[in-house]
Short mmCIF file of C-alpha atoms and ligand atoms in Angstrom, two decimals:
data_model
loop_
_atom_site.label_atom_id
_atom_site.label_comp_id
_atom_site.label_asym_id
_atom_site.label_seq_id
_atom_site.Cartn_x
_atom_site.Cartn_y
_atom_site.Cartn_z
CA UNK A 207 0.00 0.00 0.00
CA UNK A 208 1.53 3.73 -0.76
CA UNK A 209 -0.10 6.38 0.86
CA UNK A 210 0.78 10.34 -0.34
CA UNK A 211 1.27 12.28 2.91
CA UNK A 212 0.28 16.67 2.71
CA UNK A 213 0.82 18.57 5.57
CA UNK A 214 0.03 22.40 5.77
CA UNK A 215 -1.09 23.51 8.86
CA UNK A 216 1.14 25.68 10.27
CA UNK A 217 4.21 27.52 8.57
CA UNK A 218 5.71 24.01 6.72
CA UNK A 219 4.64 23.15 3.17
CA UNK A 220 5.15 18.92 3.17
CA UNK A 221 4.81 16.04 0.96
CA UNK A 222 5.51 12.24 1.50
CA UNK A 223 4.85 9.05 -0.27
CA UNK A 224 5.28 6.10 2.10
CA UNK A 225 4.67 2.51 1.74
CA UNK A 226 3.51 -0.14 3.99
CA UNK A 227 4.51 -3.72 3.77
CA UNK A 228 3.00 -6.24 6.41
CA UNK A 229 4.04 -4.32 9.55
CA UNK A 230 7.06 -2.45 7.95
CA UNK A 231 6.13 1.42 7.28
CA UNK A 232 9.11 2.86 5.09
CA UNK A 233 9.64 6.58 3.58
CA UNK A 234 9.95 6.93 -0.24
CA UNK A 235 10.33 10.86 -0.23
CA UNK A 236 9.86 13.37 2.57
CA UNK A 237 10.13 16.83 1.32
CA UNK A 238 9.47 19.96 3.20
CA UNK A 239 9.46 23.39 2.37
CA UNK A 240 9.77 25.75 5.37
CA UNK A 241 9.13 29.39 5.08
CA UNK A 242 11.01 29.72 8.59
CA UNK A 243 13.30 32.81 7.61
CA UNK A 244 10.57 34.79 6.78
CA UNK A 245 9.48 34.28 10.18
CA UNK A 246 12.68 34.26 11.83
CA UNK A 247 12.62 37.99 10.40
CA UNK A 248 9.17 39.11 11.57
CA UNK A 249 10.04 37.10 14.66
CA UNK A 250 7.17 34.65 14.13
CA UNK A 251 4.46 33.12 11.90
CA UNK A 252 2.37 35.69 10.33
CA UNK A 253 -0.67 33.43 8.85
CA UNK A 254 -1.60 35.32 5.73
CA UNK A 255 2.11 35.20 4.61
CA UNK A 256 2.67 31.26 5.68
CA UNK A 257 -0.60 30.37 3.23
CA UNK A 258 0.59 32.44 0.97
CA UNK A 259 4.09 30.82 0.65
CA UNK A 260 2.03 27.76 0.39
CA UNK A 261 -0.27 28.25 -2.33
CA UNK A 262 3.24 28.60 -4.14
CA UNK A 263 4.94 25.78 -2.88
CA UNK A 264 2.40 23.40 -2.59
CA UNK A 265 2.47 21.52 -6.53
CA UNK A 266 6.61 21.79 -6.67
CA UNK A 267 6.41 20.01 -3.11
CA UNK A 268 3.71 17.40 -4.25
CA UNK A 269 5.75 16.98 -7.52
CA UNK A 270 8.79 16.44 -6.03
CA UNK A 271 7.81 13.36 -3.34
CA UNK A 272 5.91 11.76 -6.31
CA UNK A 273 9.23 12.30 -7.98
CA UNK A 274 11.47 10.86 -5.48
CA UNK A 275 9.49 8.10 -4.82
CA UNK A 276 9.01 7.00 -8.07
CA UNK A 277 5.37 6.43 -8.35
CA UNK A 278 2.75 8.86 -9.98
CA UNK A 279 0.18 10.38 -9.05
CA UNK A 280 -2.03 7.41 -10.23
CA UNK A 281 0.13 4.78 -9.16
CA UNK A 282 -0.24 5.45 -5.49
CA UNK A 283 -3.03 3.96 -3.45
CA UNK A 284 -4.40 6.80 -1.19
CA UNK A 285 -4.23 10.41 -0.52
CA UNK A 286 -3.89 11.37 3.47
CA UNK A 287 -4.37 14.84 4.20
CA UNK A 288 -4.04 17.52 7.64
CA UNK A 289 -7.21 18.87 8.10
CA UNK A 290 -6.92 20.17 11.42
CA UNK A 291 -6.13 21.61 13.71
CA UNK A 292 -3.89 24.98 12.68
CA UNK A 293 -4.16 28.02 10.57
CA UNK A 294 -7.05 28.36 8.33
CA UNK A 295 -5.50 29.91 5.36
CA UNK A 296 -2.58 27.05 5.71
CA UNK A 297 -5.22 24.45 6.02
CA UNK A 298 -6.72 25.36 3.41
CA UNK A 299 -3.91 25.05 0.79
CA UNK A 300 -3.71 21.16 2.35
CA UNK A 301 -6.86 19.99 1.95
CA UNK A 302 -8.08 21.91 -0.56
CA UNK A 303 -5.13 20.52 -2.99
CA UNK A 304 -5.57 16.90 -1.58
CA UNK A 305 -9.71 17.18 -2.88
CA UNK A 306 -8.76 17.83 -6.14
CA UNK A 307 -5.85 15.44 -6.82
CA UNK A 308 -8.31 12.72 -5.37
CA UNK A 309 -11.23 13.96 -7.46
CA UNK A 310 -9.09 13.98 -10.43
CA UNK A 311 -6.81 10.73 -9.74
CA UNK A 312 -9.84 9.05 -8.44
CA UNK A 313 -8.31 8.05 -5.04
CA UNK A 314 -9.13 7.56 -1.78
CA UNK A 315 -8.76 10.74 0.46
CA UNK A 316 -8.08 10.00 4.52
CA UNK A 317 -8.48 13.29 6.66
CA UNK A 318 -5.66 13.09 9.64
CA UNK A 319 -5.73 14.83 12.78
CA UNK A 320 -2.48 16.70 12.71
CA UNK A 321 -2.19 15.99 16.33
CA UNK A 322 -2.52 12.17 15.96
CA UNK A 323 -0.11 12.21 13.04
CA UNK A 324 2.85 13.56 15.49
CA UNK A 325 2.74 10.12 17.05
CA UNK A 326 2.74 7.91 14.26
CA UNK A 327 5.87 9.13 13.30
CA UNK A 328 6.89 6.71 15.64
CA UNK A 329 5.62 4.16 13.63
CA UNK A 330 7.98 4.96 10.75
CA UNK A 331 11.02 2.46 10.37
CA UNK A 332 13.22 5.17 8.88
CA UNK A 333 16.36 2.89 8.27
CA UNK A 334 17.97 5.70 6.07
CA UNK A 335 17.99 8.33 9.35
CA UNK A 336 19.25 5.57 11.92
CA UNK A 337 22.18 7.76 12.04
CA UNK A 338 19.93 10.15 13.02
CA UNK A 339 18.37 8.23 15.55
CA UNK A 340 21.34 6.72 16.85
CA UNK A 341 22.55 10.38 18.16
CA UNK A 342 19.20 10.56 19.57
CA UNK A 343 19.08 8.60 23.04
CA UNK A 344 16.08 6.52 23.36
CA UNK A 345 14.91 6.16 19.84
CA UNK A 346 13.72 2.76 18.26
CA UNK A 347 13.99 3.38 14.65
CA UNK A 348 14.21 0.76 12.19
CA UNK A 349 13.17 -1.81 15.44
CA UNK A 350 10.27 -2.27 17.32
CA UNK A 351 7.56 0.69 16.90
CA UNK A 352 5.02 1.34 19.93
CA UNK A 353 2.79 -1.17 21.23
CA UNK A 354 -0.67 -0.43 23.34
CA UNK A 355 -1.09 0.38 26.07
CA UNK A 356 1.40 3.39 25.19
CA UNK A 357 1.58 6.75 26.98
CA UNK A 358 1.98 9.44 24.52
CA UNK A 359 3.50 12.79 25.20
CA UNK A 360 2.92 15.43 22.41
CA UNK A 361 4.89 18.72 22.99
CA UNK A 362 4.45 21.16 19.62
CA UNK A 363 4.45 24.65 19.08
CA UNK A 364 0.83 24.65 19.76
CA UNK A 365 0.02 21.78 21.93
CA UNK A 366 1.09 20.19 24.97
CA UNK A 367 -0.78 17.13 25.67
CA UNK A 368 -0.22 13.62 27.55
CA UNK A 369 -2.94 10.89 26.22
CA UNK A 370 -3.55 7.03 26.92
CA UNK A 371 -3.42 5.21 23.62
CA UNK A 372 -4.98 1.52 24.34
CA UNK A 373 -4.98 0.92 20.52
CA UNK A 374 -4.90 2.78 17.05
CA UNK A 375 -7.59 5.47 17.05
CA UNK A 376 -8.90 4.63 21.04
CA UNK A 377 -7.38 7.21 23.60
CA UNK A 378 -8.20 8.56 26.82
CA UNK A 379 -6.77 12.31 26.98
CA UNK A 380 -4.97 12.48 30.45
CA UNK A 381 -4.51 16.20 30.35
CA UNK A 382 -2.83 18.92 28.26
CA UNK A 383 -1.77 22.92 28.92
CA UNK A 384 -3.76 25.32 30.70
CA UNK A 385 -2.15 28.02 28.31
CA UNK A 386 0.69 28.20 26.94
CA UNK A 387 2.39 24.65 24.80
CA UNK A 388 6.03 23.76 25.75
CA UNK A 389 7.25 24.79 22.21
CA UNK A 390 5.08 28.10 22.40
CA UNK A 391 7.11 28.61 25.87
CA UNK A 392 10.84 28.27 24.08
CA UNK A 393 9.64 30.50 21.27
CA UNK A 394 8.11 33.24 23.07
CA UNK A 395 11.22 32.66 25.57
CA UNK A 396 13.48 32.98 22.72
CA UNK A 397 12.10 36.01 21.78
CA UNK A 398 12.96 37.98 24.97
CA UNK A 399 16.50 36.90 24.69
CA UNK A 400 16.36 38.40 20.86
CA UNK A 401 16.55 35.08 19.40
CA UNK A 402 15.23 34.36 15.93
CA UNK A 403 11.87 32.35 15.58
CA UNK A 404 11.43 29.10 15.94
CA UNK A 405 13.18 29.33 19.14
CA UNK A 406 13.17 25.89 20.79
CA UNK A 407 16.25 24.77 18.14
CA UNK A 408 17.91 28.14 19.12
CA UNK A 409 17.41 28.13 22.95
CA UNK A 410 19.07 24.21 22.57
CA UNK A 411 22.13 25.50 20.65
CA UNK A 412 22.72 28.29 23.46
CA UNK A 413 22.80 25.66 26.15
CA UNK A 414 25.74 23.41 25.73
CA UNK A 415 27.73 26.86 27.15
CA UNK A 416 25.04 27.24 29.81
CA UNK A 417 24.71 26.40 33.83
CA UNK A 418 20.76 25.24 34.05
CA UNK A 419 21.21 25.94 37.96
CA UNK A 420 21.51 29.48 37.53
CA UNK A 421 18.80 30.70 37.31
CA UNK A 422 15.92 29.81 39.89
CA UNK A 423 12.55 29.75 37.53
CA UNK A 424 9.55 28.30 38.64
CA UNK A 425 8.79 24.54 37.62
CA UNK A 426 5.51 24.69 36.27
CA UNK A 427 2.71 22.67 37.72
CA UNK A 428 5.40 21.47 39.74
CA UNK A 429 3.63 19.03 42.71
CA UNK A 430 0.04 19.22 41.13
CA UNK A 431 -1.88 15.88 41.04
CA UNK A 432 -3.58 16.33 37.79
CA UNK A 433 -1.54 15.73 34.34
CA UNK A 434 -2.11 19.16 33.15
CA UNK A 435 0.59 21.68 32.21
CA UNK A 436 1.27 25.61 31.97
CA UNK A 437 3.88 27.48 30.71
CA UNK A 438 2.47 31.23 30.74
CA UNK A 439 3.84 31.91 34.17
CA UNK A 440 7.53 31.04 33.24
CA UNK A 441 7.24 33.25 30.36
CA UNK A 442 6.16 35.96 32.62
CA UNK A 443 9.37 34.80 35.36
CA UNK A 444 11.82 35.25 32.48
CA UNK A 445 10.33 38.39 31.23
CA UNK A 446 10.89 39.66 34.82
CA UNK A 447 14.20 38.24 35.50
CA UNK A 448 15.93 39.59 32.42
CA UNK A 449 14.59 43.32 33.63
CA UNK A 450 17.11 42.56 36.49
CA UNK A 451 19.84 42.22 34.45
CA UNK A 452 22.68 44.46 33.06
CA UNK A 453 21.29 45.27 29.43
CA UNK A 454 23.00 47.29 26.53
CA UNK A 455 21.18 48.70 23.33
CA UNK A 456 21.61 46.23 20.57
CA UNK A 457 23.34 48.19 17.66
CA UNK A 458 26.14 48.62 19.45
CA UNK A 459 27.19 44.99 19.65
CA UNK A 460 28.04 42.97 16.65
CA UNK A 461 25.57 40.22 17.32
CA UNK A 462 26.39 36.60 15.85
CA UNK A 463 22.52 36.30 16.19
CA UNK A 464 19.38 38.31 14.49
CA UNK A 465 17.96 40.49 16.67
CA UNK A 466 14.38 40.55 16.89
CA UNK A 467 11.53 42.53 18.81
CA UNK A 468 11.16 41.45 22.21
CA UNK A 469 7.41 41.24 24.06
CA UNK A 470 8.19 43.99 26.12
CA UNK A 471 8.11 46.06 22.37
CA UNK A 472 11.53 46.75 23.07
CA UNK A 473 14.00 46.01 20.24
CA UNK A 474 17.07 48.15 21.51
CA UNK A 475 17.93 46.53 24.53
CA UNK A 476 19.70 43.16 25.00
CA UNK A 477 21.26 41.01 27.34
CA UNK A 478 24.63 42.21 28.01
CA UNK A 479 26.85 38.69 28.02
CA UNK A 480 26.85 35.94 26.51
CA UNK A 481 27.02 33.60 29.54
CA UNK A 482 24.35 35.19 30.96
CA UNK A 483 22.35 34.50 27.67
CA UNK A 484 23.69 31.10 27.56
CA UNK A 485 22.94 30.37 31.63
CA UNK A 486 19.67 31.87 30.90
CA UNK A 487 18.97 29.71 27.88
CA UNK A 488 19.79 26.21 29.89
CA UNK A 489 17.56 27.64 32.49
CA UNK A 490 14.56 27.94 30.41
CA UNK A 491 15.62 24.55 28.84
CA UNK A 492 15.88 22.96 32.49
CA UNK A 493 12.53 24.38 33.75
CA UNK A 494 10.65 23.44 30.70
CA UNK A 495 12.15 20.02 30.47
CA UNK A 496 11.80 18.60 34.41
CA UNK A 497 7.88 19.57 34.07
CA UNK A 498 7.26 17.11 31.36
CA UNK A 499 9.26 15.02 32.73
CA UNK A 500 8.10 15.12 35.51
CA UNK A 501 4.49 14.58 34.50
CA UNK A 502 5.33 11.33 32.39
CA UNK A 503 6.83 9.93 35.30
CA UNK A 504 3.62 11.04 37.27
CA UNK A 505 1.60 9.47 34.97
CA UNK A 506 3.49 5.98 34.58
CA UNK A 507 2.93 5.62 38.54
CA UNK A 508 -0.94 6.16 37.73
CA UNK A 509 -0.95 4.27 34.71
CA UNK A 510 1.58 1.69 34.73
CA UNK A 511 2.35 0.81 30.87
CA UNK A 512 5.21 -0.79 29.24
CA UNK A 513 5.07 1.93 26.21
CA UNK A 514 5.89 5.74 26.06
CA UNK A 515 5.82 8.05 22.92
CA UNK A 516 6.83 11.16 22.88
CA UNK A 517 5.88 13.51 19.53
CA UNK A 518 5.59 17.25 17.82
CA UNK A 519 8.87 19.59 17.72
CA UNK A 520 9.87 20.04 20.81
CA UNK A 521 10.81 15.67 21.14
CA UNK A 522 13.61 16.83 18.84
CA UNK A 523 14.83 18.17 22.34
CA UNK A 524 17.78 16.61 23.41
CA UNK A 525 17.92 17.46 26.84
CA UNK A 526 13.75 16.45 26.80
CA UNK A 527 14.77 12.71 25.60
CA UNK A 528 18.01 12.39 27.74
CA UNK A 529 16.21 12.92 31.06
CA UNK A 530 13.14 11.34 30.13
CA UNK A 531 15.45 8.15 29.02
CA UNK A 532 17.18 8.36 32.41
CA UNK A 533 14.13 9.24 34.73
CA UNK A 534 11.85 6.01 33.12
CA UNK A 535 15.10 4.12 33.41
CA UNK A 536 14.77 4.74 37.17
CA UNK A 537 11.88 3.14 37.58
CA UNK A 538 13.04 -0.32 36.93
CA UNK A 539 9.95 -1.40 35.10
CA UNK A 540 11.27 -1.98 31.55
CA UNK A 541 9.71 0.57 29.73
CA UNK A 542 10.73 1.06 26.11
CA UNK A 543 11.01 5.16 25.22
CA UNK A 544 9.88 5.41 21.37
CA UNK A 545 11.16 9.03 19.82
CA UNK A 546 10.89 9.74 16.58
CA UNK A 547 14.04 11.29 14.88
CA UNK A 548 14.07 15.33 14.87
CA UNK A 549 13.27 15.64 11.28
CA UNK A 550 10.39 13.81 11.60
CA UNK A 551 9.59 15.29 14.96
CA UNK A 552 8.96 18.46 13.42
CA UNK A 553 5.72 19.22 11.09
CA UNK A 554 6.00 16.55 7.76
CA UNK A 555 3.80 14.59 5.35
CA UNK A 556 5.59 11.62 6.22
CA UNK A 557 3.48 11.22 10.07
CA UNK A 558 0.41 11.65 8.12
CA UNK A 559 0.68 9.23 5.81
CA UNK A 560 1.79 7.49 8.20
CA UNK A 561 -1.15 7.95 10.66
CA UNK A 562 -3.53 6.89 7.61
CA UNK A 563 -2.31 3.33 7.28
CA UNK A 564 -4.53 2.97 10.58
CA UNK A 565 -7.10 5.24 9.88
CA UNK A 566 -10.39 2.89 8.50
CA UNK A 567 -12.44 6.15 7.63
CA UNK A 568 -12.62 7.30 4.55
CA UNK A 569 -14.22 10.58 3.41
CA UNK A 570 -15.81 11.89 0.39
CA UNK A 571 -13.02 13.76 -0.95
CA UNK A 572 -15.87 16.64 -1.88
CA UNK A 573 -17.17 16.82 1.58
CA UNK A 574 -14.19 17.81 3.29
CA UNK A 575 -13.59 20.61 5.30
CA UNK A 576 -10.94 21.93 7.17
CA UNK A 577 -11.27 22.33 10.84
CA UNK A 578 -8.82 24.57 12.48
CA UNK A 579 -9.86 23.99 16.40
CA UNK A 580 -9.79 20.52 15.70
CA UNK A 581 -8.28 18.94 19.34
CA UNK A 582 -7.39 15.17 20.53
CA UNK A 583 -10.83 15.51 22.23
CA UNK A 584 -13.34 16.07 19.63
CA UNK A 585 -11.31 14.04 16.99
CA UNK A 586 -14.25 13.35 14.32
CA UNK A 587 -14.47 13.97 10.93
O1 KG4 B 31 5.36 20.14 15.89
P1 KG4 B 31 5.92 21.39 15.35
O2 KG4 B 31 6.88 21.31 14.21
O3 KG4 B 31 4.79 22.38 14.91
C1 KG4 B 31 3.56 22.43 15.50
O4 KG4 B 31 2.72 21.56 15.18
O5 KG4 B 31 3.38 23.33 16.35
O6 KG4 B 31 6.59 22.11 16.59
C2 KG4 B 31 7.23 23.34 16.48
C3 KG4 B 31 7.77 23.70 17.85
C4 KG4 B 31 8.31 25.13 17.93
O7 KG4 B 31 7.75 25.74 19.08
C5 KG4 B 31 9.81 24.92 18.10
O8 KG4 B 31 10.43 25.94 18.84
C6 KG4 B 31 9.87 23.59 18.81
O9 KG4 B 31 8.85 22.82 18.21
N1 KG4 B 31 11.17 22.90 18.66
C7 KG4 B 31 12.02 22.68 19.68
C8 KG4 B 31 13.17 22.07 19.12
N2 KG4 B 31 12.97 21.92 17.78
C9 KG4 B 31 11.73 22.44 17.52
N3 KG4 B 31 11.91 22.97 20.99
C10 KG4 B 31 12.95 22.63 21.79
N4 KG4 B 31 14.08 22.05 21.33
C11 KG4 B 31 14.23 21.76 20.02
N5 KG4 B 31 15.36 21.17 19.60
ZN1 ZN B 32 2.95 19.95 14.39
#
């Protein structure tokens, strides 16, 4: 069976053809086309500009996976499509393209929850990125994928949610952010520092030069009993915290990185140092990091499974797999840690096609609509 993944919801442009073979998902072409520095230069997604970029990108994207993979358009089995949740206007470009190429190839069209799609990227035996993986601690790729029951963690720009998956398609939703996602938190973080968006991959780079102890920020949700999460308030602790420090206006230093507007509207002030910056960065990292990890670990002792997932752009954190490898490891209960490698952690057509090997439902390819608030708990179609 090969399935053509599209993925638009957000600021990535992505197109996949990936074939299953008894149990064995494989990639045939991945491509994704990013308009990230025109964000990185506004400082952020602005969502009439990402569709735009879309609506351009969208039939060299589609051309090229069909290209790479070496099937055509009618030679593949199925279309799988994001339909939700995101930006409209992105959406749009998605779903609207994937109705017409069905229409016309006469192919089946499967509607994926973007959010679902993050975790069956773990499914994907990716033998070509085991290098990949192998720098990553705790991955499985190319070996066993996820069985049920599985804990899944999904940490994305938007999202921040931790879900009991007791088979494909049947979840109980544990509990997710209050405001702020954990990716949302190291972008808007970022931004005070006068990072460049997205700032989760920036914040990591910082860190390697940076003592997470020095800084005291709040642990968020630290000690609750649910399994929800927030990430507002450390947002706010940073914004405060970097008032306190020595500050200088930002033309006068040759800056190795773009400078950007901070919240505070601000854009001729920045951190003095560098190891301030880069103590400040591991801080964030360190706060951000010990609350999910500390709510897996939470949850395993509630809901003791043999299988966590973790999924969306922020499992590309390597600090985020390296304690959660080390904390579940502590619990002596052979659990097996399934991350997918960064590139496909991050948005892709590849997790949606994947995702739509194990979807049953099919949909009239004219009846679809996009859905931009759709969630993990009103996931119909
Ligand atoms: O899943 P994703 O690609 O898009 C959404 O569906 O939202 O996630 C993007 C998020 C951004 O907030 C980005 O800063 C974060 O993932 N991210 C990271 C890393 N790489 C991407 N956060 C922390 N560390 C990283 N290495
Ligand atoms: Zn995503």
């Amino acid at each position: 069976m090969i399935i053509l993944g599209i993925e638009t919801s957000c600021d990535e442009t992505a197109a996949a053809v990936l074939q299953k073979d008894g149990d064995r998902i494989t990639i045939l072409s991945n491509v994704v086309a990013s308009s990230a520095d025109l964000q990185a230069k506004y400082g952020g997604i602005i969502p009439e500009q990402a569709a735009r970029e879309q609506i351009k990108a969208i039939i060299p994207v589609i051309e090229e996976s069909l290209q790479v993979s070496g099937y055509s358009g009618q030679e593949i089995d199925t279309i799988a499509v994001t339909y939700g949740p995101g930006l409209i206007g992105s959406l749009l470009v998605g779903v609207e393209t994937a109705k017409v190429l069905a229409t016309v190839w006469g192919k089946p069209l499967i509607p994926v929850n973007h959010l679902l799609g993050h975790f069956y990227a773990n499914w994907i035996q990716a033998e070509h990125l085991r290098g990949e993986a192998e720098m990553t601690p705790g991955t499985h790729l190319g070996g066993e994928t996820p069985s049920f029951p599985c804990l899944g963690l999904l940490v994305s720009g938007g999202h921040t949610d931790l879900v009991l998956f007791t088979d494909h398609g049947k979840y109980t939703y544990l509990g997710g952010t209050r405001d702020d996602a954990a990716g949302e938190c190291f972008d808007k973080c970022a931004r005070l520092l006068g990072l460049p968006y997205p700032g989760g991959p920036q914040i990591s780079k910082m860190v390697q030069k940076g003592d997470p102890k020095k800084f005291k920020l709040p642990i968020p949700m630290k000690g609750s009993k649910d399994f929800d999460f927030s990430y507002s308030g450390l947002k706010t602790a940073v914004a405060n915290l970097i008032k306190t420090l020595p500050v200088i206006p930002s033309e006068t230093r040759n800056l190795s990185r773009m400078r950007v507007p901070n919240e505070s509207g601000d854009p001729s002030l920045i951190v003095q140092d560098d190891n301030i910056l880069a103590d400040l960065a591991a801080s964030i990292e360190e706060a951000i990091v010990t609350s999910l990890v500390d709510k897996v670990i939470q949850a395993l002792k509630a809901y003791p499974v043999k299988n966590v997932m973790v999924a969306g752009g922020v499992a590309a954190n390597q600090k985020l797999v390296h304690n959660l490898k080390f904390e579940i490891r502590n619990l002596k209960l052979e659990i097996s840690l399934h991350v997918p490698p960064p590139t496909l952690c991050t948005d892709n057509g590849a997790m949606i096609a994947s995702a739509a090997f194990f979807e049953k439902r099919r949909t009239d390819p004219l009846k679809l609509q996009a859905d931009p608030s759709l969630s993990l708990t009103n996931p119909s179609f």
